[in-house]
Amino acid sequence: MSENKDYKWVGTRPIRPDGADKVTGKAAFGADKNLPGMLHGKILRSPFGHANIKSIDTSAAKSAPGVLAVMTSKDLPDLPSEMAEAGESAVDFRDLSQNILAADKVLYHGHAVAAVAATSAKLAQEALKLIKVEYEELPVVLEIEDAMADDAPILHENQFTSGDSTDKPSNVAAKMKLPRGDIEKGFAEADVIIEREFTTPTVHQGYIEPHAVTASMSASGHADVWCCTQGAFVVRAMTAKILGMDVGKVKVTPSEIGGGFGAKTTVYLEPVAVKLSEMSGRPVKMVMDREEILRATGPTSASVIKIKLGATNDGKLVAAEGTLKYGAGAYKGSPMGPGCMCVFASYEIPNFLVRGFDVVLNKPKVAAYRAPGAPMAAFAMESVMNEMAAKLDLDPIDFRLENAVKEGSVAAYGPKFPAIGFVETLKAAKEHPHYSAPLGKNQGRGIGTGFWFNVGMQSSATLNVNENGSVTLITGSADIGGSRASMALFAAEELSISYDLITPLVSNTEETSYCDVTGGSRTTFATGMAVVKAAKNLVANMKKRAANTWGVEVDEVLWQDGQAVPPFSSGKNPMSMAEIAASAAKTGGPLTASASLTAQGAGAGFGVHICDIEVDPETGKTDVIRYTAIQDAGKAIHPSYVEGQYQGGAVQGIGWALNEEYVYNDKGVLQNFGFLDYRMPVANDLPMIDTVIVEVPNPAHPYGVRGVGETPIVPPLAAVAEAVNNAVGVRICDLPISPPRLLAAIDAK
Amino acid sequence: MGSVQYHAPQSLEEAVPLLKEAQKTPSRILAGGTDLLIQMRAGVKTPDMLIDIKKIPEVTGIEIGPEEIRLGAATPSAVMDESVELHRQLPGVVEGMELIGSTQVQGRATPGGNLCNASPAGDGAPAMIAAGGQCVVFGSNGVRTIPVEEVCIAPGRTSLADDEFIQEFRFPTPKPGQADAYLRFIPRNEMDIAVVGVAANITVDASGTCTAAKVTLGAVGPTVVIADKVAELLVGTKLDDATLAKAGEMASGLGTPISDKRGTVEFRHRIAGVLTRRVIQIAATRAGERL
Ligand SMILES: Cc1cc2nc3c(=O)[nH]c(=O)nc-3n(C[C@H](O)[C@H](O)[C@H](O)COP(=O)(O)OP(=O)(O)OC[C@H]3O[C@@H](n4cnc5c(N)ncnc54)[C@H](O)[C@@H]3O)c2cc1C
């Protein structure tokens, strides 16, 4: 379904331009940047889950061997509370600043308190021990329901639930409500009503590459920052804001990136490294280890979600009610909003009410993770959909087809859907041989579906034509999933030249124009649009130059097979792009074209996953034995990387469902701070994930592209739980479905 | 990590003065380093001197004789796994070592290191004990031999003196009708620590009657638990389903497991029972095939 014969390049699978460097170890990642005279920075972290900071004495550390700078939050400007768009979501810069270096309070075990730069990492580490911090320990609150209780320990004395008229501080930072119709009337019409509560644990994105930065502040006050990030411009904005600098004086150069999944759209080390560099007059490098990453960088929210669903006997949804509580970690900003908007987005439901709660806890401040908020919401809703289908004795796909949103449906979150591919995706799943394959003993099959909005935002692209007609393609969009290949394919298609003639680059914040983060599954969609627009500008320019050379009207010139073709009547020969480039000096100077835009019309993405699981009923161990991810891509520009997204999302969702979870002790100290005990699936835990690319073009994109990166993590949680249910007859509503939990549930049956 | 002296003696004689020095200087024996180097990096172990024993010929290699099998203490688990003959003779001992970590880790990890790291959840020890293994311990004053079960005395602690290391393991070559097996439980399929591990070494006669048995359990106590009562139960039976069920039940009551991030007390007891039943079955089947 994915190969489109109308295109020469789009839809093909050439080798990615960054591939050879990556497999030969030449690619430079965050920690690979070294500078002469460079110092090493280390962070002192809180030993308590919640405490007031009474005092910090850094004097001994300052005079320790090799130490050139020591800093605390006192060295950062005291920012007012100010919300700003950053990446995919809004962030309060005051929170961000205090998350990087705690001011009056530490709010989680591992919260950064001070930083040291020294001539070696070892000396920096030694100096940390000399910093004296006086703490006053406070009770911790780790669970959402506990934090919402009246007598809960309060994290922020100045936080009042937004929208509530109360003067009592609360751990509930915000609430929201999304109503439609009349749920009382709706439930009264229902023949079957199911109500269940679900919980999901805190889980980490698990990117392989640790956060790393090297920063150098010049004597003239110009900061140079090298780091691994999903968006150099967002690092620039945040670093400048936190340090009170002019954005124009901060240059951020992104390295290759070893995974981000949304989490590298914020900053932890960058402003600290810049400040330490300023204080010491030397470049400073900082690299986190895995323990720091798990203890102190943003995982995604734990959740408590209640769903009540009503349907008629013939399988029509008539009413739904959802209460979604998301843990934000130490500072407000859980994905409550998108979670609430997603939970009923896939279905036409005449009456519903969604309520959301954003709750702070003594855990690290959450960061984005693939379709933030949606996997938890879908786990709950899709589990109830599966149970409802069983109760109504309907095939779970047929039941969904009966209620699926389609073009013209009004989405639960407001707008009317343009052309979308949920129905096509469901049908592709139903027709897939996997769906009807026989199962063995202790094996079960489950499905789950997923929705994600995807976003547009701002992108730019520049095409510089070299004198031989080859092209350098520059954007500021970090390549986290093969996007350079897709950008080059767009340019090759538009210019109708070979993919190999195009060198796509990701540049720094001073040498290319603005691009928002690679997040929200936007890069192939939005930056791709900018590339297409720039290429069209370039073609127009080249046609004009050829027309002038030939003395013909520009609209008589065609662009075909990488050359300008004159009208037959002119008697001229076509001019190739190489010829046009070679003569550029005489026709108006170097050939270059840029385009920038705010992309509108990001197409919603829908996916359906089919999961087969075998359970060992004596141990509670589960094995995924077959898995198929089916999703609408709109148009797959480089199908291999679309499939890669489907597979990667499925794997992360399976891990979330089966074994991943943060285990805290009652003092708020994380117990499983490494990959040994934070159990992500390893390669031999999983079968090959089969994929099917459905293509229902997004009408707002010149090639029909929809974002594909996030939707695939949404369906697996419910698909896995349903497969377990069908294997051993127990419905697990609390993730993860780890062996002890499943065994206990089997026993209780 | 401060500065560390590194020595790699090429022979047992060369090791003697180093072992003498080890009585004065905080030192560690280094085999594959897959436990030790990680502990050093984490600051948990801080030796001033490392004695790498991998270069000593007597400390690596596998020799299979009619009466005795010799396994160098610093033989990498990948080498054990590649030995067809060792697989044939002591499949359970190999199973305990070849599931360690990943392919890369197996190229380094050794049975001596696994035992002397003295983790309650170490995968190597249960099958070595069940197979009746003895350790040849080399010290600056000579050589002594002790049973494998006498090496670990508490989590992270061994009975070896500062100037001693394990040179090799010796196992009686299994007789016809004798075989072993090892099973562990982890939530994933690789790169994990045993929640419970159980080894069985079973001998059967031509009638299928069990004539000798040894069953050992890892990760249910501070050191490996030798389930003598379970073994007694098996001897004289045909290892029928009812006997195995009873053995499992008995095994699930053994040891003093703890609740931690890897499993609860109840879960460990349950799994110990299930694995015991299954591992005896596997060892018995293998034993029958060796008659
Ligand atoms: C990624 C990873 C996964 C792992 N998975 C597992 C697993 O699944 N199961 C498991 O049981 N273990 C596992 N381990 C732990 C480790 O690999 C094993 O315990 C291994 O067998 C240790 O052997 P080594 O030779 O590397 O020991 P070393 O690290 O060299 O030594 C370990 C300890 O034993 C001492 N020592 C070593 N040899 C001798 C000797 N001959 N005489 C006296 N003392 C000695 C050392 O001084 C040290 O204290 C894993 C480790 C890693 C890094």
mmCIF file of C-alpha atoms and ligand atoms in Angstrom, chain A residues 676, chain B residues 27-39 45 50-51 53-54 59 72-77 96-97 99-102 105-106 108-119 121-125 136-138 151 156 158 160-161 164-169 182 184 186 190-194, ligand 1:
data_model
loop_
_atom_site.group_PDB
_atom_site.id
_atom_site.type_symbol
_atom_site.label_atom_id
_atom_site.label_comp_id
_atom_site.label_asym_id
_atom_site.label_seq_id
_atom_site.Cartn_x
_atom_site.Cartn_y
_atom_site.Cartn_z
ATOM 1 C CA LEU A 676 19.022 -3.795 35.052
ATOM 2 C CA SER B 27 43.553 -5.996 46.723
ATOM 3 C CA ARG B 28 41.193 -7.882 44.534
ATOM 4 C CA ILE B 29 41.468 -10.811 42.218
ATOM 5 C CA LEU B 30 40.370 -9.816 38.714
ATOM 6 C CA ALA B 31 38.902 -12.394 36.347
ATOM 7 C CA GLY B 32 36.425 -11.150 33.741
ATOM 8 C CA GLY B 33 35.803 -7.959 35.690
ATOM 9 C CA THR B 34 32.096 -7.940 34.864
ATOM 10 C CA ASP B 35 31.231 -7.588 38.537
ATOM 11 C CA LEU B 36 34.376 -6.027 39.924
ATOM 12 C CA LEU B 37 34.941 -3.202 37.446
ATOM 13 C CA ILE B 38 31.344 -2.102 37.790
ATOM 14 C CA GLN B 39 31.624 -2.119 41.578
ATOM 15 C CA LYS B 45 34.920 -1.584 45.957
ATOM 16 C CA LEU B 50 44.322 -5.831 41.109
ATOM 17 C CA ILE B 51 45.698 -9.306 40.443
ATOM 18 C CA ILE B 53 44.539 -14.253 37.042
ATOM 19 C CA LYS B 54 43.388 -14.814 33.448
ATOM 20 C CA VAL B 59 43.290 -21.064 35.800
ATOM 21 C CA GLY B 72 39.550 -23.418 35.172
ATOM 22 C CA ALA B 73 38.035 -20.806 37.471
ATOM 23 C CA ALA B 74 38.692 -17.997 34.975
ATOM 24 C CA THR B 75 37.279 -19.777 31.932
ATOM 25 C CA PRO B 76 34.867 -17.386 30.189
ATOM 26 C CA SER B 77 31.290 -18.606 30.078
ATOM 27 C CA GLY B 96 24.020 -21.552 34.875
ATOM 28 C CA MET B 97 26.869 -19.705 33.212
ATOM 29 C CA LEU B 99 22.656 -17.291 30.457
ATOM 30 C CA ILE B 100 24.676 -14.587 32.184
ATOM 31 C CA GLY B 101 24.199 -11.125 30.747
ATOM 32 C CA SER B 102 24.523 -10.897 27.019
ATOM 33 C CA VAL B 105 29.307 -10.185 28.897
ATOM 34 C CA GLN B 106 29.638 -13.940 28.359
ATOM 35 C CA ARG B 108 34.313 -12.228 29.954
ATOM 36 C CA ALA B 109 32.191 -13.597 32.796
ATOM 37 C CA THR B 110 33.776 -16.554 34.616
ATOM 38 C CA PRO B 111 32.518 -19.189 37.057
ATOM 39 C CA GLY B 112 35.154 -18.214 39.638
ATOM 40 C CA GLY B 113 34.087 -14.590 39.470
ATOM 41 C CA ASN B 114 30.442 -15.511 39.642
ATOM 42 C CA LEU B 115 30.970 -17.612 42.754
ATOM 43 C CA CYS B 116 33.343 -15.205 44.508
ATOM 44 C CA ASN B 117 31.173 -12.177 43.840
ATOM 45 C CA ALA B 118 28.924 -14.052 46.267
ATOM 46 C CA SER B 119 25.675 -12.566 45.054
ATOM 47 C CA ALA B 121 21.269 -14.390 42.964
ATOM 48 C CA GLY B 122 24.418 -15.568 41.147
ATOM 49 C CA ASP B 123 23.477 -18.044 38.460
ATOM 50 C CA GLY B 124 26.648 -20.135 38.473
ATOM 51 C CA ALA B 125 26.719 -21.578 41.961
ATOM 52 C CA VAL B 136 41.004 -25.988 44.249
ATOM 53 C CA VAL B 137 42.074 -22.937 46.222
ATOM 54 C CA PHE B 138 45.539 -21.562 45.543
ATOM 55 C CA VAL B 151 32.963 -20.562 49.421
ATOM 56 C CA GLY B 156 29.327 -10.375 49.016
ATOM 57 C CA THR B 158 33.586 -15.568 50.825
ATOM 58 C CA LEU B 160 38.756 -17.266 51.070
ATOM 59 C CA ALA B 161 41.679 -15.513 52.721
ATOM 60 C CA GLU B 164 43.883 -16.992 48.104
ATOM 61 C CA PHE B 165 41.976 -17.470 44.881
ATOM 62 C CA ILE B 166 40.117 -20.297 43.236
ATOM 63 C CA GLN B 167 42.339 -21.948 40.677
ATOM 64 C CA GLU B 168 39.908 -24.473 39.315
ATOM 65 C CA PHE B 169 36.706 -26.417 39.885
ATOM 66 C CA TYR B 182 19.465 -25.289 35.825
ATOM 67 C CA ARG B 184 16.102 -19.429 36.588
ATOM 68 C CA ILE B 186 13.524 -13.487 35.247
ATOM 69 C CA GLU B 190 17.955 -11.758 29.063
ATOM 70 C CA MET B 191 20.008 -9.128 30.931
ATOM 71 C CA ASP B 192 18.306 -9.604 34.256
ATOM 72 C CA ILE B 193 18.976 -10.921 37.733
ATOM 73 C CA ALA B 194 17.482 -14.214 38.863
HETATM 74 C C1 LIG C 1 25.312 -6.742 31.954
HETATM 75 C C2 LIG C 1 25.579 -7.775 32.982
HETATM 76 C C3 LIG C 1 24.704 -8.827 33.128
HETATM 77 C C4 LIG C 1 24.954 -9.791 34.075
HETATM 78 N N1 LIG C 1 24.062 -10.833 34.160
HETATM 79 C C5 LIG C 1 24.268 -11.783 35.105
HETATM 80 C C6 LIG C 1 23.390 -12.897 35.195
HETATM 81 O O1 LIG C 1 22.438 -13.027 34.421
HETATM 82 N N2 LIG C 1 23.609 -13.806 36.172
HETATM 83 C C7 LIG C 1 24.682 -13.707 37.030
HETATM 84 O O2 LIG C 1 24.826 -14.571 37.885
HETATM 85 N N3 LIG C 1 25.535 -12.685 36.939
HETATM 86 C C8 LIG C 1 25.372 -11.727 35.999
HETATM 87 N N4 LIG C 1 26.243 -10.685 35.905
HETATM 88 C C9 LIG C 1 27.352 -10.597 36.855
HETATM 89 C C10 LIG C 1 28.692 -11.166 36.372
HETATM 90 O O3 LIG C 1 28.811 -11.079 34.975
HETATM 91 C C11 LIG C 1 28.912 -12.597 36.784
HETATM 92 O O4 LIG C 1 28.784 -12.730 38.180
HETATM 93 C C12 LIG C 1 30.276 -13.124 36.301
HETATM 94 O O5 LIG C 1 30.281 -14.511 36.368
HETATM 95 C C13 LIG C 1 31.416 -12.578 37.132
HETATM 96 O O6 LIG C 1 32.609 -13.113 36.617
HETATM 97 P P1 LIG C 1 33.886 -12.221 36.328
HETATM 98 O O7 LIG C 1 34.928 -13.136 35.904
HETATM 99 O O8 LIG C 1 33.566 -11.119 35.442
HETATM 100 O O9 LIG C 1 34.155 -11.677 37.811
HETATM 101 P P2 LIG C 1 35.064 -10.465 38.312
HETATM 102 O O10 LIG C 1 34.284 -9.200 38.187
HETATM 103 O O11 LIG C 1 36.394 -10.508 37.697
HETATM 104 O O12 LIG C 1 35.166 -10.843 39.833
HETATM 105 C C14 LIG C 1 34.057 -10.905 40.680
HETATM 106 C C15 LIG C 1 34.527 -11.065 42.123
HETATM 107 O O13 LIG C 1 35.101 -12.329 42.317
HETATM 108 C C16 LIG C 1 36.490 -12.223 42.673
HETATM 109 N N5 LIG C 1 37.145 -13.279 41.908
HETATM 110 C C17 LIG C 1 37.113 -13.448 40.569
HETATM 111 N N6 LIG C 1 37.709 -14.590 40.226
HETATM 112 C C18 LIG C 1 38.124 -15.148 41.369
HETATM 113 C C19 LIG C 1 38.798 -16.352 41.673
HETATM 114 N N7 LIG C 1 39.127 -17.226 40.730
HETATM 115 N N8 LIG C 1 39.100 -16.620 42.946
HETATM 116 C C20 LIG C 1 38.733 -15.753 43.931
HETATM 117 N N9 LIG C 1 38.097 -14.615 43.715
HETATM 118 C C21 LIG C 1 37.785 -14.308 42.445
HETATM 119 C C22 LIG C 1 36.874 -10.821 42.330
HETATM 120 O O14 LIG C 1 37.881 -10.356 43.168
HETATM 121 C C23 LIG C 1 35.587 -10.080 42.519
HETATM 122 O O15 LIG C 1 35.374 -9.753 43.865
HETATM 123 C C24 LIG C 1 26.054 -9.716 34.926
HETATM 124 C C25 LIG C 1 26.944 -8.663 34.785
HETATM 125 C C26 LIG C 1 26.711 -7.698 33.818
HETATM 126 C C27 LIG C 1 27.685 -6.587 33.668
#
